[in-house]
Amino acid sequence: MTHFVNPFTDIGFKIIFGQPASKELLITLLNELLAGEHHIEDLTFIDKEDNSDNVNDRGIIFDLYCLTSGGEYIIVEMQNRWHSNFLDRTLYYVCRAISRLIERPITDEVELPIGRNDNVTDTVNETPPRYGDRYKLSTVYGIFLMNFKEGKLEPKFRTDTVVADRENGRTVNPHFRQIYLQFPYFTKQLEECETLYDKLIYALKNMNEWNRMPDALKEQVFKHLERLAAVANLSEANRVAYDKAVDRFYVSRIYEEDMQDRVENAMREGREKGMQEGREEGIKEGIKEGMAKSKLEDAQNLKRLGVSTDIIAKATGLSPEEIASL
């Protein structure tokens, strides 16, 4: 057991970023991710569970779901293992959150004047809301921390997606944003991390192996991270849940490594078999080419001796046309 929780376990991630005491740390991480695009002053953790409206629909439980003081919604998901259709799932998450913004029913309550009979029909001259107003959206960010390589993304650490014009790359709708962080591609060493952003990513990737926070991480945010993530500071309930999560984490990693070994062994055996078959096929082709060359040489010699074409054809198996061309 190391000194700090593993952020790539569900409960470890929520201990670091998903409790009220984590808000300052989460804001710092998000502002570093969105630097130059947006700055968050404050945020509120909101209900992570998005229940379905009917039995045929699927509900969602986000890892973290936040509302900023500026009115933006942010989904933060940590995914430790690859699974099929991961990108489709992230698209569904963001689209579901966006659709919820306009699914609230519009109710305009109008009070009758005092003293009037309720049976009297009143005409209220109020300007009805414009049809398009209900579709005015807040920005929804989907931020996905991935402890694996996703083959459908570019082989790099960070991928940012927007709704954009395919021809010129200009953003068409700024309210749909997805950020994918593939941690296996982050290969910087601590001495190469010059920005706070790089240092935060480096800490998240490596802290599970540390017994103390490195001296080079002097910023206040890392002192806060050290307090939050220390296993010794966990409550009894969180410690029990975390120990179980770590067990599952290492069991799944052992299983994945075993499967990877099997795949690599199968590929190696396949290559060796293919090489052997290739060698045998090459020998066969070489024999055939040698025999063909020998026939041509025999035919040329017989032709120089004045032997008739018919006899040469019978002796070598060559056609009259092939013999005539010699």
XYZ file of C-alpha atoms in Angstrom, residues 283-299 315-318:
21
model
C 11.729 -22.923 -51.859
C 8.919 -24.174 -54.067
C 8.971 -21.005 -56.140
C 12.754 -21.239 -56.424
C 12.571 -24.815 -57.680
C 9.929 -23.853 -60.226
C 11.987 -20.915 -61.452
C 15.108 -23.096 -61.666
C 13.307 -25.753 -63.651
C 11.888 -23.154 -66.040
C 15.333 -21.648 -66.560
C 16.805 -25.098 -67.151
C 14.158 -25.851 -69.782
C 14.957 -22.634 -71.624
C 18.677 -23.383 -71.619
C 18.059 -26.932 -72.897
C 15.788 -25.601 -75.620
C 11.564 -32.697 -74.750
C 11.129 -29.456 -72.776
C 7.383 -28.897 -72.552
C 7.744 -25.443 -74.083
